[in-house]
mmCIF file of C-alpha atoms in Angstrom:
data_model
loop_
_atom_site.group_PDB
_atom_site.id
_atom_site.type_symbol
_atom_site.label_atom_id
_atom_site.label_comp_id
_atom_site.label_asym_id
_atom_site.label_seq_id
_atom_site.Cartn_x
_atom_site.Cartn_y
_atom_site.Cartn_z
ATOM 1 C CA UNK N 1 45.644 -4.797 41.677
ATOM 2 C CA UNK N 2 46.116 -1.035 41.302
ATOM 3 C CA UNK N 3 43.625 1.161 43.133
ATOM 4 C CA UNK N 4 42.752 4.735 42.212
ATOM 5 C CA UNK N 5 41.726 7.382 44.710
ATOM 6 C CA UNK N 6 39.525 9.550 42.514
ATOM 7 C CA UNK N 7 39.345 13.294 42.937
ATOM 8 C CA UNK N 8 37.235 14.004 39.853
ATOM 9 C CA UNK N 9 35.037 11.959 37.529
ATOM 10 C CA UNK N 10 32.956 13.613 34.818
ATOM 11 C CA UNK N 11 29.956 11.338 34.563
ATOM 12 C CA UNK N 12 28.511 13.644 31.883
ATOM 13 C CA UNK N 13 31.472 13.014 29.552
ATOM 14 C CA UNK N 14 31.658 9.341 30.463
ATOM 15 C CA UNK N 15 27.968 8.773 29.722
ATOM 16 C CA UNK N 16 28.180 10.730 26.460
ATOM 17 C CA UNK N 17 31.053 8.538 25.263
ATOM 18 C CA UNK N 18 29.572 5.360 26.659
ATOM 19 C CA UNK N 19 26.340 5.941 24.737
ATOM 20 C CA UNK N 20 28.362 5.843 21.518
ATOM 21 C CA UNK N 21 29.584 2.312 22.240
ATOM 22 C CA UNK N 22 26.145 0.915 21.419
ATOM 23 C CA UNK N 23 22.971 0.186 23.325
ATOM 24 C CA UNK N 24 24.234 -3.143 24.653
ATOM 25 C CA UNK N 25 27.234 -1.443 26.281
ATOM 26 C CA UNK N 26 25.698 1.812 27.399
ATOM 27 C CA UNK N 27 22.241 0.854 28.618
ATOM 28 C CA UNK N 28 19.515 3.459 28.598
ATOM 29 C CA UNK N 29 18.527 6.286 30.866
ATOM 30 C CA UNK N 30 14.987 7.549 31.262
ATOM 31 C CA UNK N 31 13.302 10.164 33.398
ATOM 32 C CA UNK N 32 9.903 9.723 34.991
ATOM 33 C CA UNK N 33 7.848 12.585 36.406
ATOM 34 C CA UNK N 34 4.985 11.789 38.744
ATOM 35 C CA UNK N 35 2.171 14.241 39.521
ATOM 36 C CA UNK N 36 -0.579 14.009 42.120
ATOM 37 C CA UNK N 37 -2.953 16.507 43.698
ATOM 38 C CA UNK N 38 -0.525 17.537 46.435
ATOM 39 C CA UNK N 39 3.017 16.850 45.254
ATOM 40 C CA UNK N 40 4.975 17.208 42.039
ATOM 41 C CA UNK N 41 7.913 14.836 42.181
ATOM 42 C CA UNK N 42 10.759 14.045 39.817
ATOM 43 C CA UNK N 43 12.159 10.534 39.780
ATOM 44 C CA UNK N 44 15.164 9.438 37.766
ATOM 45 C CA UNK N 45 15.225 5.844 36.622
ATOM 46 C CA UNK N 46 18.430 4.317 35.333
ATOM 47 C CA UNK N 47 18.325 1.199 33.206
ATOM 48 C CA UNK N 48 21.873 -0.063 32.802
ATOM 49 C CA UNK N 49 23.859 -3.211 32.556
ATOM 50 C CA UNK N 50 25.234 -4.604 35.805
ATOM 51 C CA UNK N 51 28.245 -2.230 35.836
ATOM 52 C CA UNK N 52 26.089 0.740 36.743
ATOM 53 C CA UNK N 53 28.527 2.616 38.977
ATOM 54 C CA UNK N 54 30.540 5.565 37.714
ATOM 55 C CA UNK N 55 33.944 3.909 38.012
ATOM 56 C CA UNK N 56 33.038 0.825 35.985
ATOM 57 C CA UNK N 57 31.476 2.987 33.274
ATOM 58 C CA UNK N 58 34.624 5.100 33.199
ATOM 59 C CA UNK N 59 36.816 2.010 32.879
ATOM 60 C CA UNK N 60 34.711 0.756 29.973
ATOM 61 C CA UNK N 61 35.152 4.062 28.146
ATOM 62 C CA UNK N 62 38.912 4.091 28.812
ATOM 63 C CA UNK N 63 39.300 0.579 27.430
ATOM 64 C CA UNK N 64 37.527 1.614 24.242
ATOM 65 C CA UNK N 65 39.590 4.779 23.826
ATOM 66 C CA UNK N 66 42.765 2.734 24.300
ATOM 67 C CA UNK N 67 41.575 0.177 21.758
ATOM 68 C CA UNK N 68 40.926 2.990 19.263
ATOM 69 C CA UNK N 69 44.380 4.486 20.002
ATOM 70 C CA UNK N 70 42.707 7.798 20.859
ATOM 71 C CA UNK N 71 44.751 8.563 24.002
ATOM 72 C CA UNK N 72 48.031 10.395 23.498
ATOM 73 C CA UNK N 73 50.506 11.879 25.949
ATOM 74 C CA UNK N 74 50.868 15.356 27.413
ATOM 75 C CA UNK N 75 53.661 16.109 24.926
ATOM 76 C CA UNK N 76 51.916 14.482 21.959
ATOM 77 C CA UNK N 77 48.187 14.642 22.749
ATOM 78 C CA UNK N 78 45.676 12.888 20.566
ATOM 79 C CA UNK N 79 41.959 13.648 20.850
ATOM 80 C CA UNK N 80 42.510 12.583 24.462
ATOM 81 C CA UNK N 81 45.706 12.530 26.501
ATOM 82 C CA UNK N 82 46.956 10.763 29.598
ATOM 83 C CA UNK N 83 49.406 12.001 32.194
ATOM 84 C CA UNK N 84 50.904 11.457 35.610
ATOM 85 C CA UNK N 85 52.760 14.400 37.101
ATOM 86 C CA UNK N 86 52.879 16.729 40.106
ATOM 87 C CA UNK N 87 50.081 19.289 39.835
ATOM 88 C CA UNK N 88 48.524 21.993 41.969
ATOM 89 C CA UNK N 89 44.792 22.370 41.875
ATOM 90 C CA UNK N 90 41.800 24.036 43.379
ATOM 91 C CA UNK N 91 38.521 25.839 42.783
ATOM 92 C CA UNK N 92 39.395 29.539 42.454
ATOM 93 C CA UNK N 93 36.673 31.694 43.957
ATOM 94 C CA UNK N 94 36.027 35.135 42.513
ATOM 95 C CA UNK N 95 32.982 36.814 43.996
ATOM 96 C CA UNK N 96 30.232 34.223 44.269
ATOM 97 C CA UNK N 97 31.606 32.049 41.461
ATOM 98 C CA UNK N 98 33.396 28.843 42.426
ATOM 99 C CA UNK N 99 32.199 26.738 39.496
ATOM 100 C CA UNK N 100 35.622 26.066 37.965
ATOM 101 C CA UNK N 101 38.113 23.485 39.211
ATOM 102 C CA UNK N 102 41.566 23.921 37.703
ATOM 103 C CA UNK N 103 44.611 21.640 37.738
ATOM 104 C CA UNK N 104 48.047 22.740 36.548
ATOM 105 C CA UNK N 105 51.628 21.539 36.373
ATOM 106 C CA UNK N 106 54.701 21.255 34.186
ATOM 107 C CA UNK N 107 56.689 18.413 32.754
ATOM 108 C CA UNK N 108 59.832 19.340 30.865
ATOM 109 C CA UNK N 109 58.948 22.194 28.502
ATOM 110 C CA UNK N 110 55.214 21.457 28.584
ATOM 111 C CA UNK N 111 52.644 23.310 30.688
ATOM 112 C CA UNK N 112 49.793 20.892 31.436
ATOM 113 C CA UNK N 113 46.439 22.315 32.549
ATOM 114 C CA UNK N 114 43.015 20.769 33.126
ATOM 115 C CA UNK N 115 39.709 22.475 33.808
ATOM 116 C CA UNK N 116 36.175 21.376 34.514
ATOM 117 C CA UNK N 117 33.098 21.948 36.641
ATOM 118 C CA UNK N 118 33.447 21.694 40.415
ATOM 119 C CA UNK N 119 30.282 19.577 40.521
ATOM 120 C CA UNK N 120 32.351 16.679 39.126
ATOM 121 C CA UNK N 121 34.775 16.769 42.056
ATOM 122 C CA UNK N 122 34.147 13.639 44.107
ATOM 123 C CA UNK N 123 32.236 14.480 47.262
ATOM 124 C CA UNK N 124 30.776 17.747 45.962
ATOM 125 C CA UNK N 125 27.030 18.074 46.442
ATOM 126 C CA UNK N 126 24.876 18.599 43.358
ATOM 127 C CA UNK N 127 23.580 21.897 44.685
ATOM 128 C CA UNK N 128 26.968 23.253 45.809
ATOM 129 C CA UNK N 129 26.856 25.904 43.074
ATOM 130 C CA UNK N 130 24.353 26.742 40.402
ATOM 131 C CA UNK N 131 27.213 27.296 37.972
ATOM 132 C CA UNK N 132 27.481 29.332 34.798
ATOM 133 C CA UNK N 133 25.159 28.938 31.788
ATOM 134 C CA UNK N 134 27.800 26.789 30.056
ATOM 135 C CA UNK N 135 29.607 23.918 31.758
ATOM 136 C CA UNK N 136 33.202 24.693 32.669
ATOM 137 C CA UNK N 137 34.306 21.676 30.605
ATOM 138 C CA UNK N 138 33.623 23.683 27.433
ATOM 139 C CA UNK N 139 36.519 25.811 26.212
ATOM 140 C CA UNK N 140 34.734 29.215 26.023
ATOM 141 C CA UNK N 141 33.276 28.801 29.509
ATOM 142 C CA UNK N 142 36.556 27.468 30.901
ATOM 143 C CA UNK N 143 38.413 30.530 29.600
ATOM 144 C CA UNK N 144 35.654 32.779 30.972
ATOM 145 C CA UNK N 145 36.254 31.156 34.349
ATOM 146 C CA UNK N 146 39.973 31.946 34.129
ATOM 147 C CA UNK N 147 39.187 35.553 33.202
ATOM 148 C CA UNK N 148 37.450 36.023 36.552
ATOM 149 C CA UNK N 149 40.980 36.318 37.930
ATOM 150 C CA UNK N 150 41.975 40.007 37.550
ATOM 151 C CA UNK N 151 45.496 38.998 36.470
ATOM 152 C CA UNK N 152 44.127 36.926 33.605
ATOM 153 C CA UNK N 153 41.513 39.528 32.716
ATOM 154 C CA UNK N 154 44.319 42.077 32.343
ATOM 155 C CA UNK N 155 45.923 39.944 29.628
ATOM 156 C CA UNK N 156 42.808 40.243 27.518
ATOM 157 C CA UNK N 157 42.034 43.883 28.254
ATOM 158 C CA UNK N 158 45.648 44.907 27.580
ATOM 159 C CA UNK N 159 45.737 43.208 24.215
ATOM 160 C CA UNK N 160 46.544 45.689 21.429
ATOM 161 C CA UNK N 161 44.053 45.240 18.590
ATOM 162 C CA UNK N 162 46.577 46.595 16.115
ATOM 163 C CA UNK N 163 48.181 44.376 14.954
ATOM 164 C CA UNK N 164 45.348 41.872 15.419
ATOM 165 C CA UNK N 165 45.666 39.641 18.461
ATOM 166 C CA UNK N 166 46.120 35.921 17.924
ATOM 167 C CA UNK N 167 43.212 34.511 19.970
ATOM 168 C CA UNK N 168 44.844 31.085 20.288
ATOM 169 C CA UNK N 169 48.083 32.604 21.551
ATOM 170 C CA UNK N 170 46.185 34.780 24.008
ATOM 171 C CA UNK N 171 44.256 31.779 25.323
ATOM 172 C CA UNK N 172 47.455 29.749 25.693
ATOM 173 C CA UNK N 173 49.083 32.619 27.583
ATOM 174 C CA UNK N 174 46.084 32.825 29.917
ATOM 175 C CA UNK N 175 46.257 29.096 30.598
ATOM 176 C CA UNK N 176 49.965 29.301 31.402
ATOM 177 C CA UNK N 177 49.459 32.306 33.696
ATOM 178 C CA UNK N 178 46.626 30.554 35.517
ATOM 179 C CA UNK N 179 48.801 27.467 35.983
ATOM 180 C CA UNK N 180 51.730 29.488 37.303
ATOM 181 C CA UNK N 181 49.356 31.287 39.692
ATOM 182 C CA UNK N 182 48.158 28.130 41.450
ATOM 183 C CA UNK N 183 49.175 27.915 45.092
ATOM 184 C CA UNK N 184 49.374 25.157 47.641
ATOM 185 C CA UNK N 185 51.273 21.858 47.693
ATOM 186 C CA UNK N 186 51.639 19.823 44.538
ATOM 187 C CA UNK N 187 50.202 16.321 44.397
ATOM 188 C CA UNK N 188 51.112 13.634 41.902
ATOM 189 C CA UNK N 189 47.968 13.138 39.822
ATOM 190 C CA UNK N 190 46.934 10.592 37.232
ATOM 191 C CA UNK N 191 44.374 11.596 34.597
ATOM 192 C CA UNK N 192 42.867 11.164 31.163
ATOM 193 C CA UNK N 193 41.482 14.308 29.528
ATOM 194 C CA UNK N 194 39.894 15.508 26.297
ATOM 195 C CA UNK N 195 42.213 17.898 24.475
ATOM 196 C CA UNK N 196 40.788 21.430 24.180
ATOM 197 C CA UNK N 197 43.816 23.546 23.276
ATOM 198 C CA UNK N 198 47.410 22.769 22.326
ATOM 199 C CA UNK N 199 50.139 24.966 20.953
ATOM 200 C CA UNK N 200 53.473 26.688 21.504
ATOM 201 C CA UNK N 201 53.940 28.697 24.687
ATOM 202 C CA UNK N 202 53.743 32.322 23.452
ATOM 203 C CA UNK N 203 56.363 33.485 25.965
ATOM 204 C CA UNK N 204 58.315 30.271 26.333
ATOM 205 C CA UNK N 205 61.582 29.148 24.833
ATOM 206 C CA UNK N 206 61.724 27.263 21.556
ATOM 207 C CA UNK N 207 59.907 23.972 21.800
ATOM 208 C CA UNK N 208 57.889 24.949 24.889
ATOM 209 C CA UNK N 209 54.190 24.069 24.631
ATOM 210 C CA UNK N 210 50.919 24.461 26.512
ATOM 211 C CA UNK N 211 48.182 21.836 26.550
ATOM 212 C CA UNK N 212 44.733 22.365 28.045
ATOM 213 C CA UNK N 213 42.219 19.594 28.529
ATOM 214 C CA UNK N 214 39.048 18.765 30.377
ATOM 215 C CA UNK N 215 39.357 15.524 32.334
ATOM 216 C CA UNK N 216 37.340 12.356 32.232
ATOM 217 C CA UNK N 217 38.939 11.632 35.583
ATOM 218 C CA UNK N 218 41.680 12.820 37.913
ATOM 219 C CA UNK N 219 43.059 10.585 40.655
ATOM 220 C CA UNK N 220 45.806 10.698 43.258
ATOM 221 C CA UNK N 221 48.813 8.663 42.202
ATOM 222 C CA UNK N 222 51.449 7.055 44.437
#
């Protein structure tokens, strides 16, 4: 049996996808609020099938995505893509903002980058950071998180509006720069992610590409 040591699981994405498998597979989630004269309390009630833990729900979603042939590779991503490669990662802190966790690496001529909210990193407390208005799993917010780095911000501020800037190319360049700027030791990671951005590397050689995704999970791989 293969075991995964999870670094990141996005229960928000997993539950969103699981709900689309049908009521019998997903179960239901309700919220109860109790009020008395002295205390206002919030209580979350979860009504699920027996596989109520995050890992089993994730595995159910992955099986369905595989059945629907929705998971591609890092070089040929479908709506989702799977990979296993050495990557550097961390939660860049700029000022008081540490809401973005970013993973980056290369395989062949492909730059592979993943971004999401630090609250999905396993072991992170729910109140570790209030976070931005939009979750870091969403492309606009993810790119905003990258732009907190002065080096990345300079790419956007230096863009010449004449001729018009290609916004996709600019975003891909920012992703590549952020990946190249990661420090620390690389770890071999296994993941499945939702594709957010994919295209040719604006400054790379012919055939070089950049792919950006937001992960359902990231795990250490042997």
